[in-house]
């Protein structure tokens, strides 16, 4: 039985006062839940959010990490630093980083290796664009992303994968539960080819306009083990409802 996992991706949103109100209200609203849950604020607020989460079971994560361990790389933040600041999780290969920072699968493989070396649990994001789906290429695109980023990974046990169709991120469009389930089952098969022992226990998250109104139906699918949540994670009521639904 895979424990559900729900991860909040705040992206480049937040300010000290907003963060404090958001986390305080979210924790107050969070009642009985069985999911593992992590918040990923912008890196400058990681220490603040670590303090706000101290007396809860909610974990802390980061939105990205460097592919290099340390050195003269201005602006970069290493996996080791994130671990040192209390992060347990790190998002790797979000489509916004692939799109705006030209992150390749080879670079993401190096980031995954760094995350593992620092004892951080990575969430690798994969997903196709609207044009790729319409051209019937969705599965091939996702398979190439998985093979490119995971080909050299030594340990799949601490990994999670988020299927985030690019056309559903921040658009209000959601993959139907059936579309999402079909792709999750496909991803599990691709992972089975790479590491047969881990495929069943690997947690696969869906991301793309997850809201309280569609979360339960998505989580009811056999291969959907949780969610990576952008916009709705900035609303304490909505995010608490999604975590409770998982
Ligand atoms: C995301 O950014 O990972 C995401 C899924 O965003 P949203 O929930 O806003 O679509």
mmCIF file of C-alpha atoms and ligand atoms in Angstrom:
data_model
loop_
_atom_site.group_PDB
_atom_site.id
_atom_site.type_symbol
_atom_site.label_atom_id
_atom_site.label_comp_id
_atom_site.label_asym_id
_atom_site.label_seq_id
_atom_site.Cartn_x
_atom_site.Cartn_y
_atom_site.Cartn_z
ATOM 1 C CA UNK A 1 0.000 0.000 0.000
ATOM 2 C CA UNK A 2 1.542 3.303 -1.087
ATOM 3 C CA UNK A 3 1.125 6.201 1.342
ATOM 4 C CA UNK A 4 -0.417 9.156 -0.525
ATOM 5 C CA UNK A 5 1.892 12.112 -1.063
ATOM 6 C CA UNK A 6 0.780 15.709 -1.650
ATOM 7 C CA UNK A 7 3.337 18.378 -2.438
ATOM 8 C CA UNK A 8 2.735 22.132 -2.602
ATOM 9 C CA UNK A 9 4.685 24.066 -5.211
ATOM 10 C CA UNK A 10 4.415 27.739 -4.295
ATOM 11 C CA UNK A 11 6.484 28.728 -7.353
ATOM 12 C CA UNK A 12 7.639 32.376 -7.126
ATOM 13 C CA UNK A 13 4.866 33.449 -4.759
ATOM 14 C CA UNK A 14 4.932 34.535 -1.144
ATOM 15 C CA UNK A 15 6.241 37.127 1.275
ATOM 16 C CA UNK A 16 7.038 36.753 4.979
ATOM 17 C CA UNK A 17 3.642 37.897 6.284
ATOM 18 C CA UNK A 18 1.705 35.986 3.604
ATOM 19 C CA UNK A 19 3.716 32.808 4.268
ATOM 20 C CA UNK A 20 3.105 32.980 8.000
ATOM 21 C CA UNK A 21 -0.655 33.446 7.561
ATOM 22 C CA UNK A 22 -0.848 30.702 4.898
ATOM 23 C CA UNK A 23 1.052 28.059 6.871
ATOM 24 C CA UNK A 24 -0.635 28.884 10.197
ATOM 25 C CA UNK A 25 -4.109 28.689 8.697
ATOM 26 C CA UNK A 26 -3.304 25.552 6.676
ATOM 27 C CA UNK A 27 -2.013 23.715 9.768
ATOM 28 C CA UNK A 28 -5.079 24.780 11.770
ATOM 29 C CA UNK A 29 -7.411 23.443 9.048
ATOM 30 C CA UNK A 30 -5.554 20.164 8.600
ATOM 31 C CA UNK A 31 -7.424 17.602 10.684
ATOM 32 C CA UNK A 32 -7.301 13.843 10.153
ATOM 33 C CA UNK A 33 -5.201 12.940 7.117
ATOM 34 C CA UNK A 34 -3.063 10.008 6.112
ATOM 35 C CA UNK A 35 -1.056 11.578 3.297
ATOM 36 C CA UNK A 36 2.558 12.569 3.545
ATOM 37 C CA UNK A 37 2.629 16.285 2.815
ATOM 38 C CA UNK A 38 5.395 18.760 1.965
ATOM 39 C CA UNK A 39 5.492 22.500 1.232
ATOM 40 C CA UNK A 40 7.982 23.872 -1.302
ATOM 41 C CA UNK A 41 8.345 27.637 -0.849
ATOM 42 C CA UNK A 42 10.830 29.803 -2.778
ATOM 43 C CA UNK A 43 14.330 29.023 -1.455
ATOM 44 C CA UNK A 44 14.734 32.362 0.363
ATOM 45 C CA UNK A 45 11.760 31.433 2.584
ATOM 46 C CA UNK A 46 12.811 27.867 3.368
ATOM 47 C CA UNK A 47 14.183 28.770 6.804
ATOM 48 C CA UNK A 48 11.059 30.773 7.657
ATOM 49 C CA UNK A 49 8.732 27.936 6.622
ATOM 50 C CA UNK A 50 10.942 25.403 8.444
ATOM 51 C CA UNK A 51 10.261 27.379 11.628
ATOM 52 C CA UNK A 52 6.518 27.516 10.962
ATOM 53 C CA UNK A 53 6.350 23.738 10.367
ATOM 54 C CA UNK A 54 8.479 22.788 13.371
ATOM 55 C CA UNK A 55 5.698 21.349 15.532
ATOM 56 C CA UNK A 56 3.827 19.649 12.654
ATOM 57 C CA UNK A 57 4.314 16.495 10.570
ATOM 58 C CA UNK A 58 4.261 18.514 7.361
ATOM 59 C CA UNK A 59 7.594 18.361 5.589
ATOM 60 C CA UNK A 60 9.619 20.973 3.809
ATOM 61 C CA UNK A 61 10.822 20.844 0.223
ATOM 62 C CA UNK A 62 12.536 22.962 -2.411
ATOM 63 C CA UNK A 63 11.506 23.757 -5.980
ATOM 64 C CA UNK A 64 14.885 23.014 -7.567
ATOM 65 C CA UNK A 65 18.509 22.239 -6.749
ATOM 66 C CA UNK A 66 21.824 22.660 -8.510
ATOM 67 C CA UNK A 67 23.373 19.846 -10.533
ATOM 68 C CA UNK A 68 26.723 20.690 -8.939
ATOM 69 C CA UNK A 69 27.852 19.991 -5.385
ATOM 70 C CA UNK A 70 29.518 23.344 -4.602
ATOM 71 C CA UNK A 71 31.768 26.028 -6.008
ATOM 72 C CA UNK A 72 31.809 29.250 -8.007
ATOM 73 C CA UNK A 73 28.270 29.040 -9.415
ATOM 74 C CA UNK A 74 26.631 32.366 -8.638
ATOM 75 C CA UNK A 75 22.951 32.115 -7.814
ATOM 76 C CA UNK A 76 22.885 28.336 -7.474
ATOM 77 C CA UNK A 77 21.637 26.485 -4.383
ATOM 78 C CA UNK A 78 23.010 23.003 -3.742
ATOM 79 C CA UNK A 79 21.075 19.947 -2.636
ATOM 80 C CA UNK A 80 23.343 19.738 0.414
ATOM 81 C CA UNK A 81 22.387 23.311 1.433
ATOM 82 C CA UNK A 82 18.695 22.495 1.106
ATOM 83 C CA UNK A 83 19.126 19.422 3.285
ATOM 84 C CA UNK A 84 21.066 21.519 5.790
ATOM 85 C CA UNK A 85 18.111 23.967 5.961
ATOM 86 C CA UNK A 86 15.674 21.164 6.751
ATOM 87 C CA UNK A 87 14.334 20.129 3.345
ATOM 88 C CA UNK A 88 13.280 16.529 2.894
ATOM 89 C CA UNK A 89 12.053 16.837 -0.701
ATOM 90 C CA UNK A 90 13.124 18.614 -3.873
ATOM 91 C CA UNK A 91 11.199 19.098 -7.131
ATOM 92 C CA UNK A 92 13.358 18.326 -10.177
ATOM 93 C CA UNK A 93 12.535 19.084 -13.804
ATOM 94 C CA UNK A 94 9.344 21.103 -13.423
ATOM 95 C CA UNK A 95 8.101 22.033 -16.908
ATOM 96 C CA UNK A 96 8.659 25.730 -16.134
ATOM 97 C CA UNK A 97 12.346 24.980 -15.558
ATOM 98 C CA UNK A 98 12.499 22.859 -18.700
ATOM 99 C CA UNK A 99 10.843 25.683 -20.651
ATOM 100 C CA UNK A 100 12.432 28.849 -19.214
ATOM 101 C CA UNK A 101 15.839 27.461 -18.222
ATOM 102 C CA UNK A 102 16.280 24.922 -21.005
ATOM 103 C CA UNK A 103 16.820 22.084 -18.527
ATOM 104 C CA UNK A 104 17.654 18.901 -20.412
ATOM 105 C CA UNK A 105 17.085 15.326 -19.296
ATOM 106 C CA UNK A 106 20.856 14.930 -18.870
ATOM 107 C CA UNK A 107 20.966 17.943 -16.531
ATOM 108 C CA UNK A 108 18.036 16.538 -14.575
ATOM 109 C CA UNK A 109 19.861 13.226 -14.201
ATOM 110 C CA UNK A 110 22.737 15.153 -12.584
ATOM 111 C CA UNK A 111 20.291 16.984 -10.279
ATOM 112 C CA UNK A 112 18.721 13.682 -9.223
ATOM 113 C CA UNK A 113 22.174 12.315 -8.396
ATOM 114 C CA UNK A 114 22.912 15.412 -6.294
ATOM 115 C CA UNK A 115 19.596 15.129 -4.479
ATOM 116 C CA UNK A 116 20.261 11.500 -3.644
ATOM 117 C CA UNK A 117 23.789 12.235 -2.473
ATOM 118 C CA UNK A 118 22.385 14.873 -0.101
ATOM 119 C CA UNK A 119 19.701 12.502 1.192
ATOM 120 C CA UNK A 120 16.890 14.563 -0.343
ATOM 121 C CA UNK A 121 13.892 12.810 -1.860
ATOM 122 C CA UNK A 122 13.403 14.016 -5.444
ATOM 123 C CA UNK A 123 10.092 14.450 -7.270
ATOM 124 C CA UNK A 124 10.876 14.200 -10.970
ATOM 125 C CA UNK A 125 8.310 16.024 -13.155
ATOM 126 C CA UNK A 126 7.433 14.764 -16.630
ATOM 127 C CA UNK A 127 4.672 15.661 -19.064
ATOM 128 C CA UNK A 128 3.795 16.497 -22.634
ATOM 129 C CA UNK A 129 2.621 19.723 -24.264
ATOM 130 C CA UNK A 130 -0.759 20.177 -25.938
ATOM 131 C CA UNK A 131 0.825 19.904 -29.400
ATOM 132 C CA UNK A 132 2.597 16.678 -28.451
ATOM 133 C CA UNK A 133 -0.656 15.167 -27.120
ATOM 134 C CA UNK A 134 -2.571 16.190 -30.234
ATOM 135 C CA UNK A 135 0.155 14.631 -32.397
ATOM 136 C CA UNK A 136 -0.242 11.344 -30.495
ATOM 137 C CA UNK A 137 3.250 11.652 -29.018
ATOM 138 C CA UNK A 138 2.399 11.955 -25.308
ATOM 139 C CA UNK A 139 3.624 8.500 -24.249
ATOM 140 C CA UNK A 140 6.824 8.693 -26.289
ATOM 141 C CA UNK A 141 7.644 12.154 -24.875
ATOM 142 C CA UNK A 142 7.137 10.991 -21.290
ATOM 143 C CA UNK A 143 9.113 7.782 -21.895
ATOM 144 C CA UNK A 144 12.043 9.762 -23.317
ATOM 145 C CA UNK A 145 11.969 12.132 -20.329
ATOM 146 C CA UNK A 146 11.945 9.207 -17.891
ATOM 147 C CA UNK A 147 14.710 7.272 -19.608
ATOM 148 C CA UNK A 148 16.854 10.395 -20.007
ATOM 149 C CA UNK A 149 16.597 11.475 -16.381
ATOM 150 C CA UNK A 150 16.457 8.076 -14.649
ATOM 151 C CA UNK A 151 18.805 5.996 -16.798
ATOM 152 C CA UNK A 152 21.740 6.301 -14.380
ATOM 153 C CA UNK A 153 19.813 6.454 -11.108
ATOM 154 C CA UNK A 154 21.122 3.963 -8.586
ATOM 155 C CA UNK A 155 18.322 4.036 -6.027
ATOM 156 C CA UNK A 156 14.654 4.426 -7.003
ATOM 157 C CA UNK A 157 13.302 3.860 -3.494
ATOM 158 C CA UNK A 158 13.252 7.506 -2.402
ATOM 159 C CA UNK A 159 12.037 8.850 -5.724
ATOM 160 C CA UNK A 160 8.563 10.115 -6.616
ATOM 161 C CA UNK A 161 7.440 11.035 -10.127
ATOM 162 C CA UNK A 162 4.890 13.720 -10.965
ATOM 163 C CA UNK A 163 2.990 13.481 -14.243
ATOM 164 C CA UNK A 164 2.186 17.067 -15.128
ATOM 165 C CA UNK A 165 0.736 17.558 -18.610
ATOM 166 C CA UNK A 166 2.030 21.006 -19.551
ATOM 167 C CA UNK A 167 -1.358 21.971 -20.991
ATOM 168 C CA UNK A 168 -2.975 21.459 -17.572
ATOM 169 C CA UNK A 169 -0.553 23.499 -15.445
ATOM 170 C CA UNK A 170 -2.092 26.728 -14.193
ATOM 171 C CA UNK A 171 -4.653 26.674 -17.019
ATOM 172 C CA UNK A 172 -7.712 25.355 -15.208
ATOM 173 C CA UNK A 173 -7.687 22.400 -17.653
ATOM 174 C CA UNK A 174 -7.250 19.032 -15.943
ATOM 175 C CA UNK A 175 -6.523 15.681 -17.499
ATOM 176 C CA UNK A 176 -9.589 13.517 -17.011
ATOM 177 C CA UNK A 177 -9.128 10.854 -14.313
ATOM 178 C CA UNK A 178 -9.035 8.247 -17.099
ATOM 179 C CA UNK A 179 -6.392 10.149 -19.117
ATOM 180 C CA UNK A 180 -4.280 10.653 -15.992
ATOM 181 C CA UNK A 181 -4.654 7.014 -14.889
ATOM 182 C CA UNK A 182 -3.645 5.742 -18.335
ATOM 183 C CA UNK A 183 -0.451 7.816 -18.294
ATOM 184 C CA UNK A 184 0.352 6.858 -14.682
ATOM 185 C CA UNK A 185 0.008 3.164 -15.527
ATOM 186 C CA UNK A 186 2.285 3.727 -18.525
ATOM 187 C CA UNK A 187 4.876 5.510 -16.330
ATOM 188 C CA UNK A 188 4.846 2.610 -13.873
ATOM 189 C CA UNK A 189 5.551 0.236 -16.756
ATOM 190 C CA UNK A 190 8.474 2.355 -17.988
ATOM 191 C CA UNK A 191 9.894 2.453 -14.450
ATOM 192 C CA UNK A 192 9.470 -1.327 -14.218
ATOM 193 C CA UNK A 193 11.793 -1.664 -17.203
ATOM 194 C CA UNK A 194 14.384 0.516 -15.445
ATOM 195 C CA UNK A 195 14.075 -0.915 -11.947
ATOM 196 C CA UNK A 196 11.647 -3.799 -11.563
ATOM 197 C CA UNK A 197 11.950 -3.893 -7.749
ATOM 198 C CA UNK A 198 10.751 -0.306 -7.212
ATOM 199 C CA UNK A 199 7.895 0.024 -9.683
ATOM 200 C CA UNK A 200 5.121 -1.099 -7.333
ATOM 201 C CA UNK A 201 6.199 1.032 -4.368
ATOM 202 C CA UNK A 202 7.023 4.155 -6.410
ATOM 203 C CA UNK A 203 4.615 7.018 -5.776
ATOM 204 C CA UNK A 204 3.208 8.703 -8.894
ATOM 205 C CA UNK A 205 1.679 12.142 -8.411
ATOM 206 C CA UNK A 206 -0.654 13.949 -10.771
ATOM 207 C CA UNK A 207 -0.169 17.698 -11.277
ATOM 208 C CA UNK A 208 -2.166 20.168 -13.323
ATOM 209 C CA UNK A 209 -4.950 22.330 -11.905
ATOM 210 C CA UNK A 210 -5.714 19.987 -9.000
ATOM 211 C CA UNK A 211 -8.467 21.570 -6.883
ATOM 212 C CA UNK A 212 -10.709 20.370 -4.035
ATOM 213 C CA UNK A 213 -13.428 19.693 -6.632
ATOM 214 C CA UNK A 214 -11.418 17.244 -8.752
ATOM 215 C CA UNK A 215 -8.919 15.804 -6.233
ATOM 216 C CA UNK A 216 -10.979 12.887 -4.884
ATOM 217 C CA UNK A 217 -11.787 11.568 -8.362
ATOM 218 C CA UNK A 218 -8.118 11.723 -9.382
ATOM 219 C CA UNK A 219 -6.946 10.072 -6.141
ATOM 220 C CA UNK A 220 -9.441 7.246 -6.660
ATOM 221 C CA UNK A 221 -7.440 6.015 -9.689
ATOM 222 C CA UNK A 222 -5.309 2.927 -9.112
ATOM 223 C CA UNK A 223 -1.964 4.466 -10.096
ATOM 224 C CA UNK A 224 -2.459 8.026 -8.816
ATOM 225 C CA UNK A 225 -0.794 8.244 -5.416
ATOM 226 C CA UNK A 226 -1.143 11.946 -4.719
ATOM 227 C CA UNK A 227 -0.635 15.352 -6.273
ATOM 228 C CA UNK A 228 1.800 18.125 -6.992
ATOM 229 C CA UNK A 229 -0.271 21.265 -6.461
ATOM 230 C CA UNK A 230 0.562 24.754 -7.700
ATOM 231 C CA UNK A 231 -2.109 27.467 -7.555
ATOM 232 C CA UNK A 232 -4.410 25.778 -5.037
ATOM 233 C CA UNK A 233 -1.539 25.333 -2.569
ATOM 234 C CA UNK A 234 -1.569 29.113 -1.987
ATOM 235 C CA UNK A 235 -5.078 28.875 -0.552
ATOM 236 C CA UNK A 236 -5.019 27.235 2.899
ATOM 237 C CA UNK A 237 -8.602 25.951 2.716
ATOM 238 C CA UNK A 238 -8.189 24.506 -0.759
ATOM 239 C CA UNK A 239 -4.852 22.880 0.015
ATOM 240 C CA UNK A 240 -6.061 21.408 3.315
ATOM 241 C CA UNK A 241 -9.065 19.942 1.464
ATOM 242 C CA UNK A 242 -6.781 18.358 -1.173
ATOM 243 C CA UNK A 243 -4.485 16.846 1.484
ATOM 244 C CA UNK A 244 -7.528 15.473 3.352
ATOM 245 C CA UNK A 245 -8.888 13.948 0.118
ATOM 246 C CA UNK A 246 -5.651 12.018 -0.522
HETATM 247 C C1 LIG B 1 2.558 22.942 -10.760
HETATM 248 O O1 LIG B 1 3.052 24.031 -10.903
HETATM 249 O O2 LIG B 1 3.272 21.974 -10.502
HETATM 250 C C2 LIG B 1 1.113 22.817 -10.918
HETATM 251 C C3 LIG B 1 0.590 21.634 -11.014
HETATM 252 O O3 LIG B 1 0.391 23.995 -10.966
HETATM 253 P P1 LIG B 1 -1.223 24.155 -10.925
HETATM 254 O O4 LIG B 1 -1.705 23.264 -9.804
HETATM 255 O O5 LIG B 1 -1.444 25.596 -10.648
HETATM 256 O O6 LIG B 1 -1.717 23.719 -12.242
#
